[in-house]
CSV table of C-alpha atoms in Angstrom, one decimal:
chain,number,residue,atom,x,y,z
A,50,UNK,CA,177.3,-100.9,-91.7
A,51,UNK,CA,176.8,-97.5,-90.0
A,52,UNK,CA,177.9,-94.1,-89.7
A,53,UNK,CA,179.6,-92.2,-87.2
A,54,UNK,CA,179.3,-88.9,-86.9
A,55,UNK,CA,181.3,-86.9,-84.1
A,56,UNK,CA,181.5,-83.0,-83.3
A,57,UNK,CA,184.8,-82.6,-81.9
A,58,UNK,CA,186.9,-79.4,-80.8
A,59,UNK,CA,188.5,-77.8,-83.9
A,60,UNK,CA,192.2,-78.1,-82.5
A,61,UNK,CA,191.8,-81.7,-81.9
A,62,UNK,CA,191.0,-82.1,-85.4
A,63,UNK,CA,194.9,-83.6,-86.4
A,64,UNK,CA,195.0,-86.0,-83.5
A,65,UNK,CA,192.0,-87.3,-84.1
A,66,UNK,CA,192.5,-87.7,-87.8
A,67,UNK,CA,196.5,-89.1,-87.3
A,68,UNK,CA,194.7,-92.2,-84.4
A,69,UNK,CA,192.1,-92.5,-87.7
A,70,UNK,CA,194.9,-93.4,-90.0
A,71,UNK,CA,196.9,-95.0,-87.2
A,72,UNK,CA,193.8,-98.1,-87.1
A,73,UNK,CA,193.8,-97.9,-91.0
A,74,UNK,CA,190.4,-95.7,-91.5
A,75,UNK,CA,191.5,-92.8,-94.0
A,76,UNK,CA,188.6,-92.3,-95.7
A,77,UNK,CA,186.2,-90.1,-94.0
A,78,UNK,CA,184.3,-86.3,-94.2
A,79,UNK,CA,185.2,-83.6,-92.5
A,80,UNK,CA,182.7,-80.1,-91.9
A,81,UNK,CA,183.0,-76.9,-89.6
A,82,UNK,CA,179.8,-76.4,-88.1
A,83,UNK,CA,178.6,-73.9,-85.0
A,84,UNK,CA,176.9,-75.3,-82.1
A,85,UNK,CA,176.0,-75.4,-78.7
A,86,UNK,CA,175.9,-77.5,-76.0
A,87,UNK,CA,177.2,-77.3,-72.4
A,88,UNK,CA,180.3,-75.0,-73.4
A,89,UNK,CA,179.9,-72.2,-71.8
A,90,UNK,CA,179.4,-68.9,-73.2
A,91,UNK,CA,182.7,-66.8,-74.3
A,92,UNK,CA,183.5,-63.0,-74.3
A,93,UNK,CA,184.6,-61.4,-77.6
A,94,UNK,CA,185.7,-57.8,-78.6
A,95,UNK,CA,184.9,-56.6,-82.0
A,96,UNK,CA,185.6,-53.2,-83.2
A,97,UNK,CA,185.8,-52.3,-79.5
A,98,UNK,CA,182.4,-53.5,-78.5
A,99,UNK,CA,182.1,-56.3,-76.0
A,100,UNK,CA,179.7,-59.2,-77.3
A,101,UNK,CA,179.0,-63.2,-75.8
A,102,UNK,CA,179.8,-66.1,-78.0
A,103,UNK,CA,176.9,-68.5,-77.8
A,104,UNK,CA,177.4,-70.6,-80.6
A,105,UNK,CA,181.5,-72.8,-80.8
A,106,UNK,CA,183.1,-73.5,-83.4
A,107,UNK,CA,183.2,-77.3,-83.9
A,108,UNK,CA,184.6,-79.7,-86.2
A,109,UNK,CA,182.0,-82.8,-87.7
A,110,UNK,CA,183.9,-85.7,-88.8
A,111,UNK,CA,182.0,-88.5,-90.6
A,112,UNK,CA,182.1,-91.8,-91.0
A,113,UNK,CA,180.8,-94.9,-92.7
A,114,UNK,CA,181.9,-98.3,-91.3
A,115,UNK,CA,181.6,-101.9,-91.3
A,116,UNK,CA,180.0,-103.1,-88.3
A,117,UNK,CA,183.6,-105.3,-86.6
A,118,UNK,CA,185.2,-101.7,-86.8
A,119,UNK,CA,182.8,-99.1,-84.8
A,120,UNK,CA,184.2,-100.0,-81.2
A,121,UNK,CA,188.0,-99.2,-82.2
A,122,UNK,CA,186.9,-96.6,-84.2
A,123,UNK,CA,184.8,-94.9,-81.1
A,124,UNK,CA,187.9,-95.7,-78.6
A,125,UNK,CA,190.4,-94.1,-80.8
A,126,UNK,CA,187.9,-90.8,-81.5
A,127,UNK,CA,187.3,-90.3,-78.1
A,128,UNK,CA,190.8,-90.8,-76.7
A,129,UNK,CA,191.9,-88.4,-79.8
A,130,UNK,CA,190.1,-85.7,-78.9
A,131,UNK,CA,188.9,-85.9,-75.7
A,132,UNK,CA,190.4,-82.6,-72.6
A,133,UNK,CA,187.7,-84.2,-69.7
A,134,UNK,CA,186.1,-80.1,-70.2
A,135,UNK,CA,182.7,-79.1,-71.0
A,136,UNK,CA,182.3,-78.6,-75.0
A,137,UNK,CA,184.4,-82.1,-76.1
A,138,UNK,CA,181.7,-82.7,-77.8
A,139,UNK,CA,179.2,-85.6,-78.9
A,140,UNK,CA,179.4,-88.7,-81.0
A,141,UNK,CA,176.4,-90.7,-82.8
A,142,UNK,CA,176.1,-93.9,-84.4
A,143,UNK,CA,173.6,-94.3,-87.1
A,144,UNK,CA,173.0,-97.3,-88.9
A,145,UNK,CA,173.5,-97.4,-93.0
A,146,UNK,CA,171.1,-99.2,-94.9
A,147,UNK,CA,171.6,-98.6,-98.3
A,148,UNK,CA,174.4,-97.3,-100.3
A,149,UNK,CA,174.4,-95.8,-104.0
A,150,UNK,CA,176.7,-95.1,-106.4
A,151,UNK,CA,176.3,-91.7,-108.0
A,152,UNK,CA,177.8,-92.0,-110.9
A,153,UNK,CA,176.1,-95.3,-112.2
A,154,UNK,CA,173.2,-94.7,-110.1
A,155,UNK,CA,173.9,-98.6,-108.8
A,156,UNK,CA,173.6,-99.8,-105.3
A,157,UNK,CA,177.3,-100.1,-103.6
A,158,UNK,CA,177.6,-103.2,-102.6
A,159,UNK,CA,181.7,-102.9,-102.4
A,160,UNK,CA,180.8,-100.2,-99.6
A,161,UNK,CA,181.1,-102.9,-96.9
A,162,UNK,CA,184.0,-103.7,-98.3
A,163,UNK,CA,185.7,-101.1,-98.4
A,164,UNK,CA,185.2,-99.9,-95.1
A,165,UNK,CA,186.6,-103.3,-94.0
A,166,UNK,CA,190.0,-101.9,-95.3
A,167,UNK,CA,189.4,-98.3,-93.9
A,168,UNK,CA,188.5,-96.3,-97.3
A,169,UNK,CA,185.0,-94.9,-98.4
């Protein structure tokens, strides 16, 4: 198993999420986080004083997968929410070891198999 984790523009959000579903992974996390990388900086007005924008708005989307599923999933992100301009953002793949569920405090051992048939 692992986990993907990629910080994507906050617009691209929908498409990214509709190519998810569209290859049959609808179970995933999503978070708004700050964050800088390349992007350039940005001018903003507030309260009629000038200031620079150095941290973006991103988007986080996470997700835990079987192993046979991380190359469609990666094509699909990428083409989802990729412009070709600085500040697209940055994918990672981690790998899963364990898994745990909370409320009987067992190991998951139906994790793999779920993410097999694109829920966690």
């Amino acid at each position: 198993m692992k986990k993907i984790e990629a910080i994507i523009r906050p617009q691209k959000i929908t498409e990214t999420i509709k190519g998810l579903k569209n290859i049959g992974i609808t179970g995933f996390t999503v978070s708004q986080v700050v964050g800088r990388g390349k992007q350039k900086d940005t001018k903003g007005v507030y309260r009629g004083k000038n200031y620079n924008v150095t941290l973006h708005p991103k988007i986080k989307l996470e997700i835990v997968l079987s192993d046979h599923m991380i190359d469609l999933t990666l094509k699909t992100i990428i083409e989802s929410a990729q412009t070709g301009e600085d500040g697209d953002g940055k994918i990672y793949v981690y790998p899963i070891l364990e898994a745990y569920n909370i409320r009987t405090g067992e190991p998951d051992i139906t994790i793999d198999d779920l993410s097999t048939k694109g829920g966690f």
